[in-house]
Amino acid sequence: MSLWNKLTAEFIDIVEWTEDRPEVMAHRFERHQNELKMGAKLTVREGQLAVVVNEGQLGKNQVADVFTPGMYTLNTENMPILATLKGWKYGFNSPFKAEVYFFNTRKFTDLKWGTAGPATMRDPEFGAVRVTAFGLYVIRIADAKTFLVDIMGTKAEFTTEDIEANLRGKVGTRIKEVMPEIGVPVIDLEGKVTLVGEKIRERIAGDFAGMGLELCEIQVQDIGLPEEVEKAIDQQGAMRAIGNMQQFGQYQAAQAMRDAAQNPGMAGTMMGIGVGGMLNQGMGNLFQQPAQAGGGISGSAPAPAAPVPPPIPGAVSFHVAVNGQQAGPFDLAALQGQLQAGSFNRDSLVWKAGMAAWGKAGEQPELAGLFAHMPPPIPQ
Protein backbone atom coordinates (compact mmCIF):
# COMPACT_ATOMS: atom_id res chain seq x y z
CA MET A 1 0.00 0.00 0.00
CA SER A 2 1.42 3.42 -0.98
CA LEU A 3 1.96 6.13 1.62
CA TRP A 4 -0.87 8.24 0.08
CA ASN A 5 -3.36 5.39 0.26
CA LYS A 6 -2.36 4.71 3.85
CA LEU A 7 -2.91 8.34 4.87
CA THR A 8 -6.26 8.65 3.09
CA ALA A 9 -7.46 5.45 4.67
CA GLU A 10 -6.83 6.94 8.12
CA PHE A 11 -9.02 9.95 7.34
CA ILE A 12 -12.16 8.10 6.18
CA ASP A 13 -15.09 9.55 8.19
CA ILE A 14 -17.46 7.48 10.27
CA VAL A 15 -20.85 9.22 10.44
CA GLU A 16 -23.18 7.74 13.10
CA TRP A 17 -25.47 8.66 16.00
CA THR A 18 -25.51 6.70 19.24
CA GLU A 19 -27.82 8.93 21.30
CA ASP A 20 -29.91 6.94 23.81
CA ARG A 21 -31.86 9.68 25.62
CA PRO A 22 -35.55 8.86 25.13
CA GLU A 23 -36.70 12.47 24.68
CA VAL A 24 -34.39 13.30 21.71
CA MET A 25 -36.29 13.25 18.42
CA ALA A 26 -33.59 14.50 16.00
CA HIS A 27 -29.87 15.35 16.00
CA ARG A 28 -27.53 17.14 13.61
CA PHE A 29 -24.21 15.36 13.15
CA GLU A 30 -21.41 17.73 14.15
CA ARG A 31 -18.47 17.89 11.72
CA HIS A 32 -15.70 20.47 11.39
CA GLN A 33 -16.81 22.97 8.72
CA ASN A 34 -19.47 20.43 7.72
CA GLU A 35 -17.04 18.65 5.41
CA LEU A 36 -17.51 14.99 4.58
CA LYS A 37 -14.66 13.19 2.92
CA MET A 38 -14.88 10.96 -0.11
CA GLY A 39 -15.99 7.46 0.88
CA ALA A 40 -17.28 8.46 4.33
CA LYS A 41 -19.07 5.62 6.11
CA LEU A 42 -22.63 6.37 7.16
CA THR A 43 -24.19 4.05 9.75
CA VAL A 44 -27.94 4.24 10.33
CA ARG A 45 -29.17 2.06 13.18
CA GLU A 46 -32.55 0.42 13.64
CA GLY A 47 -35.08 2.99 14.76
CA GLN A 48 -33.27 5.78 12.90
CA LEU A 49 -33.39 7.69 9.62
CA ALA A 50 -30.65 9.93 8.22
CA VAL A 51 -31.07 12.90 5.88
CA VAL A 52 -28.15 14.53 4.02
CA VAL A 53 -28.64 18.28 3.40
CA ASN A 54 -26.76 20.32 0.80
CA GLU A 55 -24.58 22.92 2.60
CA GLY A 56 -27.17 23.77 5.27
CA GLN A 57 -29.83 24.96 2.83
CA LEU A 58 -33.19 23.78 4.16
CA GLY A 59 -35.42 24.71 1.24
CA LYS A 60 -37.64 22.00 -0.23
CA ASN A 61 -35.24 21.64 -3.15
CA GLN A 62 -32.07 21.52 -1.02
CA VAL A 63 -33.03 18.59 1.23
CA ALA A 64 -31.14 15.71 -0.24
CA ASP A 65 -31.12 11.97 0.24
CA VAL A 66 -32.84 9.94 2.97
CA PHE A 67 -31.15 6.81 4.31
CA THR A 68 -32.97 3.97 6.08
CA PRO A 69 -31.23 1.60 8.58
CA GLY A 70 -28.01 0.15 7.16
CA MET A 71 -24.35 1.00 6.44
CA TYR A 72 -23.47 3.17 3.42
CA THR A 73 -20.36 4.47 1.68
CA LEU A 74 -21.24 8.00 0.60
CA ASN A 75 -20.71 8.50 -3.13
CA THR A 76 -22.63 9.70 -6.15
CA GLU A 77 -24.33 6.32 -6.53
CA ASN A 78 -26.21 6.37 -3.22
CA MET A 79 -26.68 10.17 -3.14
CA PRO A 80 -28.30 10.86 -6.51
CA ILE A 81 -30.17 13.99 -5.38
CA LEU A 82 -27.10 15.61 -3.81
CA ALA A 83 -25.00 14.68 -6.83
CA THR A 84 -27.54 16.40 -9.09
CA LEU A 85 -27.62 19.53 -6.91
CA LYS A 86 -23.83 19.85 -6.93
CA GLY A 87 -23.55 19.11 -10.63
CA TRP A 88 -21.02 16.29 -10.33
CA LYS A 89 -20.70 14.71 -13.73
CA TYR A 90 -17.72 12.47 -13.18
CA GLY A 91 -17.94 11.64 -9.48
CA PHE A 92 -15.94 13.35 -6.73
CA ASN A 93 -12.64 12.67 -4.99
CA SER A 94 -12.45 15.55 -2.53
CA PRO A 95 -14.30 16.57 0.67
CA PHE A 96 -17.69 18.17 0.17
CA LYS A 97 -19.81 20.33 2.45
CA ALA A 98 -23.05 18.80 3.65
CA GLU A 99 -24.97 18.22 6.87
CA VAL A 100 -26.31 14.93 8.14
CA TYR A 101 -29.43 14.87 10.34
CA PHE A 102 -30.42 11.76 12.27
CA PHE A 103 -34.06 11.12 13.28
CA ASN A 104 -35.39 8.84 16.00
CA THR A 105 -38.30 6.91 14.45
CA ARG A 106 -39.47 5.08 17.58
CA LYS A 107 -42.76 5.97 19.29
CA PHE A 108 -42.74 8.80 21.82
CA THR A 109 -45.22 7.89 24.55
CA ASP A 110 -46.65 9.46 27.71
CA LEU A 111 -47.15 12.89 26.15
CA LYS A 112 -49.93 14.67 28.04
CA TRP A 113 -52.92 16.56 26.68
CA GLY A 114 -55.94 18.24 28.24
CA THR A 115 -58.78 20.52 27.27
CA ALA A 116 -58.00 24.15 28.07
CA GLY A 117 -61.63 24.60 29.17
CA PRO A 118 -64.94 22.74 29.11
CA ALA A 119 -66.44 21.60 25.80
CA THR A 120 -70.20 22.04 25.52
CA MET A 121 -72.03 18.90 24.39
CA ARG A 122 -75.73 18.46 23.65
CA ASP A 123 -77.00 15.33 25.39
CA PRO A 124 -80.47 13.83 24.73
CA GLU A 125 -81.03 13.22 28.46
CA PHE A 126 -79.29 16.13 30.24
CA GLY A 127 -79.40 18.81 27.55
CA ALA A 128 -76.34 21.07 27.19
CA VAL A 129 -73.48 19.72 29.33
CA ARG A 130 -69.97 21.17 29.79
CA VAL A 131 -67.35 18.40 29.67
CA THR A 132 -63.59 18.39 30.25
CA ALA A 133 -61.10 15.63 29.44
CA PHE A 134 -57.40 14.80 29.68
CA GLY A 135 -55.08 11.90 28.84
CA LEU A 136 -51.99 10.82 26.91
CA TYR A 137 -51.02 10.62 23.23
CA VAL A 138 -48.32 8.80 21.26
CA ILE A 139 -46.43 10.12 18.19
CA ARG A 140 -43.49 9.26 15.97
CA ILE A 141 -41.67 10.83 13.03
CA ALA A 142 -43.20 9.60 9.77
CA ASP A 143 -41.84 12.08 7.19
CA ALA A 144 -38.28 13.12 8.07
CA LYS A 145 -37.97 15.69 5.26
CA THR A 146 -41.17 17.53 6.25
CA PHE A 147 -40.26 17.44 9.93
CA LEU A 148 -36.76 18.79 9.19
CA VAL A 149 -37.88 21.66 6.94
CA ASP A 150 -41.08 22.73 8.74
CA ILE A 151 -40.39 21.92 12.41
CA MET A 152 -36.74 21.34 13.31
CA GLY A 153 -34.99 23.85 11.07
CA THR A 154 -31.30 24.39 11.85
CA LYS A 155 -31.41 23.27 15.50
CA ALA A 156 -28.54 21.01 16.48
CA GLU A 157 -30.87 18.89 18.62
CA PHE A 158 -34.64 18.58 18.84
CA THR A 159 -36.48 17.02 21.81
CA THR A 160 -40.09 16.36 22.72
CA GLU A 161 -39.95 19.38 25.04
CA ASP A 162 -39.46 21.63 22.00
CA ILE A 163 -42.82 20.62 20.50
CA GLU A 164 -44.89 19.19 23.36
CA ALA A 165 -46.52 22.49 24.35
CA ASN A 166 -47.57 23.12 20.74
CA LEU A 167 -48.99 19.63 20.30
CA ARG A 168 -50.74 19.67 23.68
CA GLY A 169 -52.56 22.85 22.74
CA LYS A 170 -53.40 21.48 19.30
CA VAL A 171 -54.82 18.23 20.71
CA GLY A 172 -56.77 19.99 23.47
CA THR A 173 -58.31 22.51 21.07
CA ARG A 174 -59.25 19.96 18.43
CA ILE A 175 -60.77 17.63 21.04
CA LYS A 176 -63.08 20.44 22.19
CA GLU A 177 -64.30 20.62 18.59
CA VAL A 178 -64.61 16.87 18.12
CA MET A 179 -66.26 15.74 21.37
CA PRO A 180 -69.66 17.37 20.64
CA GLU A 181 -69.69 15.53 17.29
CA ILE A 182 -68.69 11.98 18.25
CA GLY A 183 -72.27 10.92 19.08
CA VAL A 184 -71.62 9.27 22.49
CA PRO A 185 -74.13 10.21 25.26
CA VAL A 186 -72.60 11.97 28.27
CA ILE A 187 -73.60 9.17 30.65
CA ASP A 188 -71.67 6.65 28.48
CA LEU A 189 -68.48 8.68 27.94
CA GLU A 190 -66.48 7.22 30.86
CA GLY A 191 -67.39 3.67 29.83
CA LYS A 192 -66.31 4.21 26.22
CA VAL A 193 -63.01 6.08 26.59
CA THR A 194 -61.29 3.73 24.11
CA LEU A 195 -63.90 4.45 21.45
CA VAL A 196 -63.75 8.18 22.19
CA GLY A 197 -59.93 8.16 21.90
CA GLU A 198 -60.05 6.34 18.55
CA LYS A 199 -62.62 8.73 17.11
CA ILE A 200 -60.57 11.71 18.23
CA ARG A 201 -57.39 10.23 16.70
CA GLU A 202 -59.13 9.73 13.37
CA ARG A 203 -60.33 13.32 13.32
CA ILE A 204 -57.03 15.07 14.15
CA ALA A 205 -54.42 12.71 12.68
CA GLY A 206 -54.24 14.90 9.54
CA ASP A 207 -53.03 17.88 11.59
CA PHE A 208 -50.03 15.84 12.75
CA ALA A 209 -49.30 14.45 9.28
CA GLY A 210 -48.85 18.04 8.05
CA MET A 211 -45.87 18.33 10.43
CA GLY A 212 -44.29 15.04 9.38
CA LEU A 213 -45.62 13.20 12.45
CA GLU A 214 -47.88 10.20 12.89
CA LEU A 215 -50.43 10.35 15.68
CA CYS A 216 -50.35 6.70 16.77
CA GLU A 217 -52.75 6.75 19.71
CA ILE A 218 -54.97 8.96 21.86
CA GLN A 219 -55.71 7.77 25.39
CA VAL A 220 -58.62 9.38 27.25
CA GLN A 221 -57.85 8.87 30.94
CA ASP A 222 -60.66 10.88 32.50
CA ILE A 223 -63.91 12.61 31.53
CA GLY A 224 -64.92 15.49 33.80
CA LEU A 225 -68.67 16.12 34.20
CA PRO A 226 -70.35 18.95 36.14
CA GLU A 227 -71.13 18.09 39.78
CA GLU A 228 -74.89 18.38 39.27
CA VAL A 229 -74.78 15.90 36.36
CA GLU A 230 -72.79 13.39 38.43
CA LYS A 231 -75.35 13.69 41.25
CA ALA A 232 -78.22 13.14 38.80
CA ILE A 233 -76.50 10.01 37.47
CA ASP A 234 -76.04 8.70 41.04
CA GLN A 235 -79.69 9.37 41.86
CA GLN A 236 -80.88 7.58 38.75
CA GLY A 237 -78.75 4.58 39.62
CA ALA A 238 -80.15 4.49 43.15
CA MET A 239 -83.74 4.65 41.87
CA ARG A 240 -83.13 1.78 39.44
CA ALA A 241 -81.57 -0.29 42.23
CA ILE A 242 -84.55 0.26 44.57
CA GLY A 243 -87.16 -0.47 41.91
CA ASN A 244 -90.76 -0.32 43.25
CA MET A 245 -90.77 2.38 45.92
CA GLN A 246 -94.03 1.17 47.53
CA GLN A 247 -92.73 -2.37 47.97
CA PHE A 248 -89.46 -0.96 49.31
CA GLY A 249 -91.38 1.03 51.96
CA GLN A 250 -93.40 -2.02 52.97
CA TYR A 251 -90.25 -4.08 53.26
CA GLN A 252 -88.67 -1.45 55.54
CA ALA A 253 -91.77 -1.41 57.78
CA ALA A 254 -91.74 -5.21 58.07
CA GLN A 255 -88.03 -5.19 58.94
CA ALA A 256 -88.64 -2.58 61.65
CA MET A 257 -91.44 -4.66 63.24
CA ARG A 258 -89.27 -7.77 63.26
CA ASP A 259 -86.42 -5.88 64.95
CA ALA A 260 -88.84 -4.47 67.52
CA ALA A 261 -90.17 -7.95 68.34
CA GLN A 262 -86.61 -9.13 68.99
CA ASN A 263 -85.74 -6.04 71.04
CA PRO A 264 -88.42 -4.97 73.64
CA GLY A 265 -86.62 -1.67 74.17
CA MET A 266 -87.65 -0.62 70.71
CA ALA A 267 -91.38 -1.06 71.34
CA GLY A 268 -91.90 2.63 71.98
CA THR A 269 -90.31 3.45 68.66
CA MET A 270 -92.87 1.26 66.91
CA MET A 271 -95.55 3.78 67.77
CA GLY A 272 -94.46 5.73 64.73
CA ILE A 273 -94.73 2.84 62.29
CA GLY A 274 -98.28 3.78 61.42
CA VAL A 275 -97.12 7.23 60.36
CA GLY A 276 -94.26 5.61 58.43
CA GLY A 277 -96.70 3.31 56.63
CA MET A 278 -98.82 6.26 55.53
CA LEU A 279 -95.68 8.09 54.43
CA ASN A 280 -94.63 5.10 52.32
CA GLN A 281 -98.04 5.06 50.66
CA GLY A 282 -97.74 8.78 49.95
CA MET A 283 -94.28 8.31 48.46
CA GLY A 284 -95.59 5.52 46.25
CA ASN A 285 -98.34 7.81 44.96
CA LEU A 286 -95.78 10.54 44.35
CA PHE A 287 -93.65 8.33 42.09
CA GLN A 288 -96.69 7.01 40.27
CA GLN A 289 -98.02 10.49 39.40
CA PRO A 290 -96.72 11.97 36.12
CA ALA A 291 -94.66 15.18 36.39
CA GLN A 292 -96.72 18.29 35.85
CA ALA A 293 -95.73 20.58 33.00
CA GLY A 294 -93.48 23.41 34.13
CA GLY A 295 -92.89 21.93 37.59
CA GLY A 296 -89.43 22.05 39.13
CA ILE A 297 -88.07 24.97 37.06
CA SER A 298 -86.12 27.39 39.19
CA GLY A 299 -87.89 30.72 39.59
CA SER A 300 -91.35 29.50 38.48
CA ALA A 301 -94.43 29.37 40.75
CA PRO A 302 -94.87 26.02 42.52
CA ALA A 303 -97.56 23.76 41.08
CA PRO A 304 -100.73 23.51 43.24
CA ALA A 305 -100.83 20.44 45.45
CA ALA A 306 -102.97 17.61 44.13
CA PRO A 307 -106.07 16.93 46.32
CA VAL A 308 -105.68 13.87 48.55
CA PRO A 309 -108.53 11.39 47.90
CA PRO A 310 -110.48 10.01 50.90
CA PRO A 311 -109.90 6.40 52.00
CA ILE A 312 -111.41 3.79 49.72
CA PRO A 313 -114.75 2.54 51.17
CA GLY A 314 -114.37 -0.89 52.66
CA ALA A 315 -110.55 -0.76 52.87
CA VAL A 316 -109.31 -2.92 55.74
CA SER A 317 -106.71 -1.62 58.20
CA PHE A 318 -105.73 -3.09 61.57
CA HIS A 319 -103.69 -1.99 64.56
CA VAL A 320 -101.15 -4.57 65.76
CA ALA A 321 -99.94 -5.15 69.32
CA VAL A 322 -96.13 -5.38 69.48
CA ASN A 323 -94.60 -6.08 72.90
CA GLY A 324 -97.62 -4.57 74.61
CA GLN A 325 -97.57 -1.44 72.48
CA GLN A 326 -100.03 -0.39 69.79
CA ALA A 327 -98.68 0.09 66.20
CA GLY A 328 -100.49 0.88 62.98
CA PRO A 329 -102.93 0.96 61.43
CA PHE A 330 -101.65 -1.26 58.57
CA ASP A 331 -103.43 -2.21 55.37
CA LEU A 332 -103.43 -5.76 54.00
CA ALA A 333 -100.32 -5.16 51.85
CA ALA A 334 -98.29 -3.97 54.85
CA LEU A 335 -99.48 -6.92 56.96
CA GLN A 336 -98.53 -9.28 54.13
CA GLY A 337 -94.99 -7.86 54.19
CA GLN A 338 -94.80 -8.30 57.97
CA LEU A 339 -96.07 -11.86 57.64
CA GLN A 340 -93.32 -12.69 55.15
CA ALA A 341 -90.73 -11.05 57.41
CA GLY A 342 -91.84 -13.25 60.34
CA SER A 343 -92.94 -10.36 62.59
CA PHE A 344 -96.68 -11.09 62.18
CA ASN A 345 -98.63 -14.39 62.49
CA ARG A 346 -102.02 -15.91 63.37
CA ASP A 347 -101.55 -15.34 67.09
CA SER A 348 -100.67 -11.64 66.75
CA LEU A 349 -103.25 -9.45 68.50
CA VAL A 350 -105.06 -7.01 66.19
CA TRP A 351 -107.84 -4.46 66.46
CA LYS A 352 -109.80 -2.31 64.04
CA ALA A 353 -112.64 0.15 64.36
CA GLY A 354 -115.84 -1.65 65.29
CA MET A 355 -114.19 -4.43 67.32
CA ALA A 356 -115.12 -4.59 71.02
CA ALA A 357 -111.69 -5.94 72.04
CA TRP A 358 -108.36 -7.13 70.69
CA GLY A 359 -108.42 -10.50 68.92
CA LYS A 360 -106.06 -12.92 67.25
CA ALA A 361 -105.28 -12.22 63.62
CA GLY A 362 -106.11 -15.80 62.60
CA GLU A 363 -109.66 -15.37 63.87
CA GLN A 364 -110.48 -12.29 61.77
CA PRO A 365 -112.41 -13.05 58.55
CA GLU A 366 -110.83 -10.07 56.75
CA LEU A 367 -107.36 -11.50 57.35
CA ALA A 368 -108.14 -15.08 56.35
CA GLY A 369 -106.65 -14.54 52.88
CA LEU A 370 -103.24 -13.74 54.40
CA PHE A 371 -103.02 -17.18 56.03
CA ALA A 372 -104.67 -19.18 53.21
CA HIS A 373 -101.37 -20.68 52.02
CA MET A 374 -99.86 -21.19 55.46
CA PRO A 375 -100.28 -24.45 57.40
CA PRO A 376 -102.30 -24.22 60.66
CA PRO A 377 -100.55 -24.56 64.03
CA ILE A 378 -99.49 -28.10 64.98
CA PRO A 379 -101.94 -29.50 67.59
CA GLN A 380 -100.49 -29.84 71.08
CSV table of N, CA and C in Angstrom, one decimal, residues 15 41-42 49 59 72-73 79 138 148 163 176 194 216 243 258 260 277 298 326 329 336 338 365:
chain,number,residue,atom,x,y,z
A,15,VAL,N,-19.7,8.4,10.1
A,15,VAL,CA,-20.9,9.2,10.4
A,15,VAL,C,-21.9,8.3,11.1
A,41,LYS,N,-18.2,6.7,5.7
A,41,LYS,CA,-19.1,5.6,6.1
A,41,LYS,C,-20.2,6.2,6.9
A,42,LEU,N,-21.4,5.9,6.5
A,42,LEU,CA,-22.6,6.4,7.2
A,42,LEU,C,-23.3,5.1,7.7
A,49,LEU,N,-33.5,7.3,11.0
A,49,LEU,CA,-33.4,7.7,9.6
A,49,LEU,C,-32.3,8.8,9.6
A,59,GLY,N,-34.3,24.6,2.1
A,59,GLY,CA,-35.4,24.7,1.2
A,59,GLY,C,-35.9,23.3,0.8
A,72,TYR,N,-23.6,2.6,4.8
A,72,TYR,CA,-23.5,3.2,3.4
A,72,TYR,C,-22.1,3.8,3.3
A,73,THR,N,-21.5,3.7,2.1
A,73,THR,CA,-20.4,4.5,1.7
A,73,THR,C,-20.8,5.6,0.8
A,79,MET,N,-26.2,8.8,-3.4
A,79,MET,CA,-26.7,10.2,-3.1
A,79,MET,C,-27.0,10.9,-4.5
A,138,VAL,N,-49.6,9.4,21.7
A,138,VAL,CA,-48.3,8.8,21.3
A,138,VAL,C,-48.1,9.3,19.8
A,148,LEU,N,-38.0,18.0,9.2
A,148,LEU,CA,-36.8,18.8,9.2
A,148,LEU,C,-37.0,20.2,8.7
A,163,ILE,N,-41.6,20.6,21.3
A,163,ILE,CA,-42.8,20.6,20.5
A,163,ILE,C,-44.0,20.2,21.3
A,176,LYS,N,-61.9,19.7,21.8
A,176,LYS,CA,-63.1,20.4,22.2
A,176,LYS,C,-64.0,20.6,21.0
A,194,THR,N,-62.1,4.3,25.2
A,194,THR,CA,-61.3,3.7,24.1
A,194,THR,C,-61.9,4.1,22.8
A,216,CYS,N,-50.1,8.1,16.7
A,216,CYS,CA,-50.3,6.7,16.8
A,216,CYS,C,-51.5,6.3,17.7
A,243,GLY,N,-86.0,0.1,42.7
A,243,GLY,CA,-87.2,-0.5,41.9
A,243,GLY,C,-88.5,0.1,42.4
A,258,ARG,N,-90.0,-6.6,62.8
A,258,ARG,CA,-89.3,-7.8,63.3
A,258,ARG,C,-88.2,-7.4,64.3
A,260,ALA,N,-88.2,-4.9,66.3
A,260,ALA,CA,-88.8,-4.5,67.5
A,260,ALA,C,-89.3,-5.7,68.3
A,277,GLY,N,-96.0,4.0,57.7
A,277,GLY,CA,-96.7,3.3,56.6
A,277,GLY,C,-97.4,4.3,55.7
A,298,SER,N,-86.5,26.4,38.2
A,298,SER,CA,-86.1,27.4,39.2
A,298,SER,C,-86.7,28.7,38.8
A,326,GLN,N,-99.2,-0.5,71.0
A,326,GLN,CA,-100.0,-0.4,69.8
A,326,GLN,C,-99.3,0.2,68.6
A,329,PRO,N,-102.4,2.2,62.1
A,329,PRO,CA,-102.9,1.0,61.4
A,329,PRO,C,-102.2,0.6,60.2
A,336,GLN,N,-99.1,-8.2,54.9
A,336,GLN,CA,-98.5,-9.3,54.1
A,336,GLN,C,-97.0,-9.2,54.2
A,338,GLN,N,-95.2,-7.9,56.6
A,338,GLN,CA,-94.8,-8.3,58.0
A,338,GLN,C,-94.9,-9.8,58.2
A,365,PRO,N,-112.1,-12.6,59.9
A,365,PRO,CA,-112.4,-13.0,58.5
A,365,PRO,C,-111.7,-12.2,57.5
